Amino acid sequence: MKQKALFLDRDGIINIDHGYVCKQEGFEFSDGIFELVKHFSDAGYLIFVVTNQSGIGRGYYTEEDFVKLSSWMIRVFQDHGIEISQVYHCPHLPDAGCRCRKPAPGMIEDAAKAYDIDLSASWMIGDKQSDIDLAHNAGIGRSIVIGQGDIKNATFSFDSVAQCSKHLPSNV
């Protein structure tokens, strides 16, 4: 039986986007993120992070830095009773033309294949048009944009992660 999933952007959703965050010291979790993700986790959704990380391609930090920070982030979610199934990232520059950089659907396609995901029953939460376009391009059923007002093709729009956590439909 296919599984449903929640796909989360990292910078701007899981954490405050301070620009090219690559160390724990600069990583500040968004208010309400644990409550929001727990809501989906408790409803039986697999949890994934899908993030563009061009800072790797630009040489601002290494793949090892990214993996180390991601491992720590996963442990913090585990401390809140939330299992992150996997973190997918694109290390390429915006003009690379790769299949993984959002809004291209490569990261979602990889997760769907590896975890047998029903994308039409899944959600994407992001803070940019490229996140919502990713959801649309990959066939994800519903999407939420946070902090950007109404963005084309988003199912729901909230001002903050905390607001989304408080007002999320109960039937996710």
mmCIF file of C-alpha atoms in Angstrom:
data_model
loop_
_atom_site.group_PDB
_atom_site.id
_atom_site.type_symbol
_atom_site.label_atom_id
_atom_site.label_comp_id
_atom_site.label_asym_id
_atom_site.label_seq_id
_atom_site.Cartn_x
_atom_site.Cartn_y
_atom_site.Cartn_z
ATOM 1 C CA MET A 1 0.000 0.000 0.000
ATOM 2 C CA LYS A 2 1.331 3.408 -0.960
ATOM 3 C CA GLN A 3 2.209 5.815 1.839
ATOM 4 C CA LYS A 4 1.422 9.498 2.222
ATOM 5 C CA ALA A 5 4.172 12.002 2.910
ATOM 6 C CA LEU A 6 4.865 15.526 4.050
ATOM 7 C CA PHE A 7 7.652 17.274 2.145
ATOM 8 C CA LEU A 8 9.209 20.268 3.894
ATOM 9 C CA ASP A 9 11.494 22.955 2.609
ATOM 10 C CA ARG A 10 14.279 23.615 5.117
ATOM 11 C CA ASP A 11 15.409 27.260 5.084
ATOM 12 C CA GLY A 12 12.422 29.480 5.802
ATOM 13 C CA ILE A 13 10.222 26.616 7.051
ATOM 14 C CA ILE A 14 12.121 24.330 9.432
ATOM 15 C CA ASN A 15 14.513 27.113 10.362
ATOM 16 C CA ILE A 16 14.672 30.883 10.103
ATOM 17 C CA ASP A 17 16.455 31.660 6.833
ATOM 18 C CA HIS A 18 19.596 33.538 7.837
ATOM 19 C CA GLY A 19 21.237 32.780 4.474
ATOM 20 C CA TYR A 20 23.498 29.798 3.796
ATOM 21 C CA VAL A 21 23.132 28.230 7.238
ATOM 22 C CA CYS A 22 25.689 25.442 7.609
ATOM 23 C CA LYS A 23 26.372 25.115 11.347
ATOM 24 C CA GLN A 24 24.257 24.442 14.440
ATOM 25 C CA GLU A 25 25.175 27.840 15.863
ATOM 26 C CA GLY A 26 23.365 29.646 13.034
ATOM 27 C CA PHE A 27 20.402 27.267 12.859
ATOM 28 C CA GLU A 28 17.298 28.672 14.556
ATOM 29 C CA PHE A 29 14.188 26.460 14.451
ATOM 30 C CA SER A 30 10.994 28.223 13.362
ATOM 31 C CA ASP A 31 8.394 28.748 16.078
ATOM 32 C CA GLY A 32 5.758 26.025 15.828
ATOM 33 C CA ILE A 33 7.710 23.716 13.508
ATOM 34 C CA PHE A 34 7.699 20.739 15.872
ATOM 35 C CA GLU A 35 3.952 21.006 16.527
ATOM 36 C CA LEU A 36 3.258 21.342 12.805
ATOM 37 C CA VAL A 37 5.347 18.345 11.768
ATOM 38 C CA LYS A 38 4.095 16.249 14.708
ATOM 39 C CA HIS A 39 0.528 16.828 13.482
ATOM 40 C CA PHE A 40 1.420 15.155 10.176
ATOM 41 C CA SER A 41 3.599 12.487 11.778
ATOM 42 C CA ASP A 42 0.814 11.493 14.177
ATOM 43 C CA ALA A 43 -1.553 11.272 11.191
ATOM 44 C CA GLY A 44 0.696 8.629 9.598
ATOM 45 C CA TYR A 45 2.659 10.752 7.136
ATOM 46 C CA LEU A 46 6.287 10.017 6.327
ATOM 47 C CA ILE A 47 8.343 13.188 6.779
ATOM 48 C CA PHE A 48 10.917 14.383 4.238
ATOM 49 C CA VAL A 49 13.036 17.482 3.837
ATOM 50 C CA VAL A 50 13.654 18.712 0.274
ATOM 51 C CA THR A 51 16.069 21.614 0.081
ATOM 52 C CA ASN A 52 18.129 23.521 -2.457
ATOM 53 C CA GLN A 53 21.620 24.011 -1.019
ATOM 54 C CA SER A 54 23.532 26.010 -3.613
ATOM 55 C CA GLY A 55 25.915 27.100 -0.844
ATOM 56 C CA ILE A 56 27.651 23.766 -1.478
ATOM 57 C CA GLY A 57 28.039 24.507 -5.186
ATOM 58 C CA ARG A 58 29.175 28.047 -4.417
ATOM 59 C CA GLY A 59 31.873 26.728 -2.054
ATOM 60 C CA TYR A 60 30.407 28.440 1.047
ATOM 61 C CA TYR A 61 30.306 25.120 2.880
ATOM 62 C CA THR A 62 30.932 21.461 2.135
ATOM 63 C CA GLU A 63 28.723 18.446 1.637
ATOM 64 C CA GLU A 64 30.155 17.184 4.935
ATOM 65 C CA ASP A 65 29.024 20.388 6.697
ATOM 66 C CA PHE A 66 25.523 19.892 5.285
ATOM 67 C CA VAL A 67 25.348 16.223 6.338
ATOM 68 C CA LYS A 68 26.588 17.050 9.839
ATOM 69 C CA LEU A 69 23.969 19.799 10.283
ATOM 70 C CA SER A 70 21.223 17.567 8.836
ATOM 71 C CA SER A 71 22.124 14.729 11.219
ATOM 72 C CA TRP A 72 21.889 17.104 14.172
ATOM 73 C CA MET A 73 18.555 18.501 12.902
ATOM 74 C CA ILE A 74 17.160 14.955 12.557
ATOM 75 C CA ARG A 75 18.204 14.182 16.162
ATOM 76 C CA VAL A 76 16.408 17.301 17.429
ATOM 77 C CA PHE A 77 13.238 16.206 15.618
ATOM 78 C CA GLN A 78 13.636 12.735 17.161
ATOM 79 C CA ASP A 79 13.868 14.390 20.593
ATOM 80 C CA HIS A 80 10.407 15.832 19.820
ATOM 81 C CA GLY A 81 9.036 12.392 18.871
ATOM 82 C CA ILE A 82 9.261 12.980 15.116
ATOM 83 C CA GLU A 83 11.032 10.696 12.656
ATOM 84 C CA ILE A 84 12.451 12.356 9.542
ATOM 85 C CA SER A 85 12.524 9.623 6.894
ATOM 86 C CA GLN A 86 15.177 11.322 4.785
ATOM 87 C CA VAL A 87 16.703 14.668 3.847
ATOM 88 C CA TYR A 88 17.063 15.238 0.107
ATOM 89 C CA HIS A 89 19.132 18.148 -1.145
ATOM 90 C CA CYS A 90 20.335 19.716 -4.350
ATOM 91 C CA PRO A 91 23.896 21.052 -4.069
ATOM 92 C CA HIS A 92 23.910 22.599 -7.543
ATOM 93 C CA LEU A 93 23.949 26.219 -8.642
ATOM 94 C CA PRO A 94 20.681 27.683 -9.953
ATOM 95 C CA ASP A 95 21.812 27.512 -13.595
ATOM 96 C CA ALA A 96 23.001 23.881 -13.439
ATOM 97 C CA GLY A 97 19.974 22.488 -15.276
ATOM 98 C CA CYS A 98 19.880 19.427 -13.008
ATOM 99 C CA ARG A 99 16.824 17.287 -12.227
ATOM 100 C CA CYS A 100 17.035 17.897 -8.475
ATOM 101 C CA ARG A 101 16.955 21.676 -8.054
ATOM 102 C CA LYS A 102 13.490 22.891 -7.111
ATOM 103 C CA PRO A 103 11.140 23.368 -8.889
ATOM 104 C CA ALA A 104 12.353 20.312 -10.852
ATOM 105 C CA PRO A 105 10.753 17.191 -9.336
ATOM 106 C CA GLY A 106 13.868 15.012 -8.985
ATOM 107 C CA MET A 107 14.051 14.945 -5.178
ATOM 108 C CA ILE A 108 10.340 14.127 -4.893
ATOM 109 C CA GLU A 109 10.550 11.453 -7.595
ATOM 110 C CA ASP A 110 13.476 9.823 -5.773
ATOM 111 C CA ALA A 111 11.556 9.780 -2.475
ATOM 112 C CA ALA A 112 8.367 8.491 -4.128
ATOM 113 C CA LYS A 113 10.256 5.618 -5.714
ATOM 114 C CA ALA A 114 12.309 4.717 -2.623
ATOM 115 C CA TYR A 115 9.386 4.884 -0.172
ATOM 116 C CA ASP A 116 6.389 3.959 -2.379
ATOM 117 C CA ILE A 117 4.643 7.298 -1.840
ATOM 118 C CA ASP A 118 1.198 8.295 -3.062
ATOM 119 C CA LEU A 119 2.014 11.836 -4.139
ATOM 120 C CA SER A 120 -1.633 12.763 -4.701
ATOM 121 C CA ALA A 121 -2.279 12.104 -0.976
ATOM 122 C CA SER A 122 0.812 14.051 0.114
ATOM 123 C CA TRP A 123 1.625 17.638 1.121
ATOM 124 C CA MET A 124 4.414 20.152 0.424
ATOM 125 C CA ILE A 125 5.180 23.074 2.746
ATOM 126 C CA GLY A 126 7.459 25.840 1.526
ATOM 127 C CA ASP A 127 8.081 29.555 1.534
ATOM 128 C CA LYS A 128 8.819 30.232 -2.135
ATOM 129 C CA GLN A 129 7.084 29.894 -5.472
ATOM 130 C CA SER A 130 9.676 27.241 -6.406
ATOM 131 C CA ASP A 131 8.444 25.039 -3.516
ATOM 132 C CA ILE A 132 4.841 25.267 -4.671
ATOM 133 C CA ASP A 133 5.905 24.757 -8.298
ATOM 134 C CA LEU A 134 7.799 21.652 -7.154
ATOM 135 C CA ALA A 135 4.604 20.311 -5.589
ATOM 136 C CA HIS A 136 2.698 21.025 -8.796
ATOM 137 C CA ASN A 137 5.420 19.533 -11.048
ATOM 138 C CA ALA A 138 5.668 16.366 -8.941
ATOM 139 C CA GLY A 139 1.909 15.811 -8.626
ATOM 140 C CA ILE A 140 1.739 16.446 -4.875
ATOM 141 C CA GLY A 141 -1.906 16.793 -3.872
ATOM 142 C CA ARG A 142 -1.795 19.785 -1.528
ATOM 143 C CA SER A 143 0.627 22.559 -0.709
ATOM 144 C CA ILE A 144 1.077 25.269 1.883
ATOM 145 C CA VAL A 145 3.043 28.465 1.403
ATOM 146 C CA ILE A 146 4.221 30.289 4.500
ATOM 147 C CA GLY A 147 5.158 33.937 4.848
ATOM 148 C CA GLN A 148 4.725 35.016 1.236
ATOM 149 C CA GLY A 149 1.017 35.733 0.938
ATOM 150 C CA ASP A 150 -0.876 34.108 -1.872
ATOM 151 C CA ILE A 151 1.394 32.262 -4.254
ATOM 152 C CA LYS A 152 0.091 30.686 -7.433
ATOM 153 C CA ASN A 153 -1.137 27.078 -7.038
ATOM 154 C CA ALA A 154 -0.772 26.929 -3.226
ATOM 155 C CA THR A 155 -3.676 25.150 -1.507
ATOM 156 C CA PHE A 156 -3.271 27.168 1.712
ATOM 157 C CA SER A 157 -1.328 30.269 2.732
ATOM 158 C CA PHE A 158 -0.240 31.253 6.253
ATOM 159 C CA ASP A 159 1.817 34.141 7.614
ATOM 160 C CA SER A 160 4.049 31.941 9.786
ATOM 161 C CA VAL A 161 4.844 28.349 10.687
ATOM 162 C CA ALA A 162 3.253 28.940 14.096
ATOM 163 C CA GLN A 163 0.021 30.195 12.482
ATOM 164 C CA CYS A 164 -0.031 27.196 10.150
ATOM 165 C CA SER A 165 0.453 24.869 13.101
ATOM 166 C CA LYS A 166 -2.544 26.395 14.897
ATOM 167 C CA HIS A 167 -4.891 26.598 11.899
ATOM 168 C CA LEU A 168 -4.024 23.520 9.869
ATOM 169 C CA PRO A 169 -7.082 21.574 8.730
ATOM 170 C CA SER A 170 -7.677 18.642 11.073
ATOM 171 C CA ASN A 171 -8.276 16.237 8.187
ATOM 172 C CA VAL A 172 -4.721 16.130 6.824
#
